[in-house]
GROMACS .gro file of C-alpha atoms in nm:
model
  187
    1LEU     CA    1  10.577  11.003   9.777
    2ASP     CA    2  10.721  11.012   9.425
    3GLU     CA    3  10.615  10.654   9.370
    4LEU     CA    4  10.264  10.730   9.494
    5ILE     CA    5  10.228  11.018   9.250
    6LYS     CA    6  10.368  10.825   8.952
    7THR     CA    7  10.194  10.491   9.015
    8LYS     CA    8   9.898  10.430   8.788
    9GLU     CA    9   9.835  10.067   8.885
   10ASP     CA   10   9.573  10.055   9.163
   11LYS     CA   11   9.726   9.760   9.348
   12ARG     CA   12  10.071   9.919   9.363
   13PHE     CA   13   9.917  10.255   9.459
   14ARG     CA   14   9.738  10.089   9.754
   15GLU     CA   15  10.060   9.917   9.867
   16VAL     CA   16  10.255  10.243   9.867
   17TYR     CA   17   9.969  10.435  10.029
   18GLU     CA   18   9.933  10.178  10.309
   19ARG     CA   19  10.311  10.178  10.366
   20ILE     CA   20  10.307  10.556  10.409
   21CYS     CA   21  10.019  10.529  10.658
   22LYS     CA   22  10.203  10.257  10.849
   23TYR     CA   23  10.522  10.466  10.872
   24GLU     CA   24  10.321  10.763  10.997
   25GLU     CA   25  10.188  10.549  11.283
   26ILE     CA   26  10.544  10.436  11.360
   27THR     CA   27  10.667  10.798  11.374
   28ASP     CA   28  10.385  10.880  11.617
   29ARG     CA   29  10.491  10.599  11.853
   30MET     CA   30  10.860  10.682  11.821
   31GLU     CA   31  10.800  11.049  11.900
   32LEU     CA   32  10.608  10.958  12.213
   33GLU     CA   33  10.871  10.712  12.337
   34ILE     CA   34  11.166  10.943  12.268
   35ALA     CA   35  10.989  11.251  12.408
   36ASN     CA   36  10.900  11.063  12.726
   37TYR     CA   37  11.262  10.954  12.765
   38LEU     CA   38  11.396  11.306  12.705
   39THR     CA   39  11.142  11.450  12.946
   40LYS     CA   40  11.262  11.208  13.217
   41ILE     CA   41  11.619  11.314  13.154
   42SER     CA   42  11.526  11.681  13.182
   43GLU     CA   43  11.370  11.618  13.525
   44HIS     CA   44  11.724  11.595  13.659
   45GLU     CA   45  11.932  11.902  13.705
   46LEU     CA   46  12.113  11.963  13.380
   47GLY     CA   47  12.383  12.208  13.291
   48HIS     CA   48  12.318  12.476  13.031
   49SER     CA   49  12.478  12.277  12.749
   50ALA     CA   50  12.290  11.956  12.832
   51SER     CA   51  11.966  12.148  12.867
   52LEU     CA   52  12.017  12.301  12.521
   53LYS     CA   53  12.081  11.958  12.376
   54VAL     CA   54  11.769  11.804  12.531
   55SER     CA   55  11.556  12.098  12.408
   56SER     CA   56  11.707  12.060  12.063
   57MET     CA   57  11.640  11.686  12.061
   58LEU     CA   58  11.277  11.741  12.162
   59ARG     CA   59  11.238  11.989  11.876
   60ILE     CA   60  11.405  11.748  11.634
   61VAL     CA   61  11.179  11.460  11.738
   62ASP     CA   62  10.868  11.677  11.711
   63ASN     CA   63  10.962  11.791  11.360
   64LEU     CA   64  11.053  11.440  11.246
   65GLU     CA   65  10.710  11.323  11.355
   66SER     CA   66  10.556  11.619  11.172
   67ILE     CA   67  10.739  11.508  10.857
   68GLY     CA   68  10.562  11.174  10.891
   69ASP     CA   69  10.230  11.355  10.934
   70SER     CA   70  10.298  11.568  10.626
   71CYS     CA   71  10.384  11.267  10.413
   72ASN     CA   72  10.061  11.106  10.529
   73GLN     CA   73   9.859  11.419  10.448
   74ILE     CA   74  10.011  11.437  10.100
   75ALA     CA   75   9.928  11.070  10.047
   76ILE     CA   76   9.568  11.127  10.161
   77THR     CA   77   9.532  11.422   9.922
   78ILE     CA   78   9.670  11.218   9.631
   79ASP     CA   79   9.440  10.929   9.720
   80THR     CA   80   9.136  11.156   9.743
   81LYS     CA   81   9.226  11.319   9.411
   82LYS     CA   82   9.267  10.978   9.250
   83LYS     CA   83   8.932  10.855   9.383
   84SER     CA   84   8.758  11.170   9.258
   85GLY     CA   85   8.879  11.114   8.903
   86ASN     CA   86   9.058  11.450   8.889
   87TRP     CA   87   9.388  11.462   8.709
   88PHE     CA   88   9.658  11.717   8.650
   89GLU     CA   89   9.773  11.844   8.313
   90GLN     CA   90  10.145  11.794   8.245
   91ASP     CA   91  10.221  12.156   8.344
   92LEU     CA   92  10.080  12.105   8.695
   93ARG     CA   93  10.258  11.771   8.732
   94ASP     CA   94  10.587  11.934   8.629
   95LYS     CA   95  10.541  12.214   8.881
   96LEU     CA   96  10.463  11.968   9.161
   97LYS     CA   97  10.769  11.765   9.062
   98THR     CA   98  10.986  12.077   9.086
   99MET     CA   99  10.842  12.150   9.430
  100ALA     CA  100  10.900  11.788   9.534
  101ASP     CA  101  11.262  11.813   9.413
  102TYR     CA  102  11.317  12.125   9.626
  103VAL     CA  103  11.161  11.952   9.924
  104ARG     CA  104  11.384  11.650   9.867
  105GLU     CA  105  11.680  11.890   9.887
  106SER     CA  106  11.567  12.003  10.232
  107LEU     CA  107  11.517  11.642  10.344
  108CYS     CA  108  11.861  11.536  10.216
  109LEU     CA  109  12.024  11.830  10.394
  110MET     CA  110  11.835  11.741  10.711
  111ASP     CA  111  11.952  11.381  10.683
  112ASP     CA  112  12.313  11.490  10.624
  113ASN     CA  113  12.293  11.722  10.925
  114LEU     CA  114  12.148  11.450  11.147
  115HIS     CA  115  12.446  11.228  11.060
  116ALA     CA  116  12.711  11.500  11.092
  117ASN     CA  117  12.898  11.638  11.388
  118TYR     CA  118  12.634  11.871  11.532
  119SER     CA  119  12.886  12.133  11.638
  120ASP     CA  120  12.977  12.180  11.268
  121ILE     CA  121  12.618  12.250  11.156
  122THR     CA  122  12.485  12.591  11.065
  123ALA     CA  123  12.139  12.664  10.933
  124GLU     CA  124  12.273  12.880  10.649
  125GLU     CA  125  12.221  12.622  10.375
  126ALA     CA  126  11.881  12.526  10.517
  127ASP     CA  127  11.779  12.892  10.514
  128LYS     CA  128  11.877  12.920  10.145
  129ILE     CA  129  11.671  12.614  10.058
  130GLU     CA  130  11.377  12.748  10.258
  131GLU     CA  131  11.395  13.080  10.075
  132LYS     CA  132  11.398  12.900   9.738
  133ILE     CA  133  11.099  12.683   9.836
  134ASN     CA  134  10.899  12.975   9.975
  135LYS     CA  135  10.968  13.180   9.662
  136TYR     CA  136  10.855  12.892   9.441
  137ARG     CA  137  10.545  12.835   9.656
  138ASP     CA  138  10.457  13.204   9.618
  139GLN     CA  139  10.504  13.177   9.242
  140LEU     CA  140  10.278  12.871   9.228
  141ARG     CA  141  10.018  13.043   9.445
  142ASN     CA  142  10.012  13.351   9.218
  143GLU     CA  143   9.993  13.140   8.903
  144HIS     CA  144   9.719  12.928   9.058
  145THR     CA  145   9.512  13.235   9.147
  146GLU     CA  146   9.536  13.356   8.788
  147ALA     CA  147   9.457  13.010   8.652
  148ILE     CA  148   9.142  12.988   8.864
  149LYS     CA  149   9.033  13.336   8.749
  150ASN     CA  150   9.087  13.230   8.387
  151ASN     CA  151   8.923  12.887   8.426
  152ALA     CA  152   9.247  12.721   8.315
  153TYR     CA  153   9.146  12.405   8.499
  154PRO     CA  154   8.846  12.288   8.702
  155TYR     CA  155   8.814  12.443   9.046
  156GLN     CA  156   8.832  12.103   9.224
  157THR     CA  157   9.155  12.019   9.039
  158GLY     CA  158   9.289  12.352   9.163
  159ILE     CA  159   9.196  12.262   9.520
  160TYR     CA  160   9.401  11.942   9.503
  161TYR     CA  161   9.688  12.117   9.330
  162SER     CA  162   9.712  12.409   9.576
  163SER     CA  163   9.675  12.172   9.868
  164LEU     CA  164   9.966  11.961   9.744
  165TYR     CA  165  10.213  12.243   9.682
  166ALA     CA  166  10.123  12.393  10.023
  167GLN     CA  167  10.168  12.056  10.195
  168TYR     CA  168  10.505  12.007  10.024
  169GLU     CA  169  10.618  12.349  10.145
  170LYS     CA  170  10.508  12.265  10.499
  171LEU     CA  171  10.698  11.935  10.481
  172ALA     CA  172  11.012  12.126  10.388
  173ASP     CA  173  10.956  12.362  10.682
  174PHE     CA  174  10.972  12.067  10.921
  175ALA     CA  175  11.295  11.942  10.763
  176ILE     CA  176  11.447  12.289  10.786
  177ASN     CA  177  11.334  12.316  11.149
  178VAL     CA  178  11.538  12.001  11.223
  179SER     CA  179  11.851  12.160  11.075
  180GLU     CA  180  11.787  12.475  11.277
  181ALA     CA  181  11.735  12.273  11.596
  182ILE     CA  182  12.066  12.097  11.539
  183GLU     CA  183  12.241  12.432  11.510
  184LYS     CA  184  12.074  12.564  11.828
  185ALA     CA  185  12.198  12.268  12.030
  186HIS     CA  186  12.544  12.424  12.030
  187GLU     CA  187  12.481  12.796  12.075
   0.00000   0.00000   0.00000
């Protein structure tokens, strides 16, 4: 997504945009295949521990697919903004970059947790990141409301801006849900 936001060249923008769309389609297919497999497994009598693990895996797969959807939605919003000719002042770009950096933190933690020994995972760090992201989202929302009241930027620019920071926050929620699902697999 960073490359999509920073790219000014139309050809490169299209390449990145189409790659994001392609990966979103792949995540849809993967979710379906994995969920079908896990559902078949759960048709057999499972012990409590195995049942927890299958439930956790289903939640993980669902949230991973939702991450793909979120990335796609962010890409669509950026594309629509670009086509409309709207642009963000440096202040708005900086704030979106900060939000993206926080979201990247949640994604990196999720990735680390997916590759770790699941019995060692707690959601404590994910919860701290979520709190930081939600607090920043609330700050951006309050600032945005004031900016709209004061005509600090065009209303349509504000629509794109608020949509993007909200979509980033939702993306982080899905990543944090994965970390929480990993923890729940071993309760």
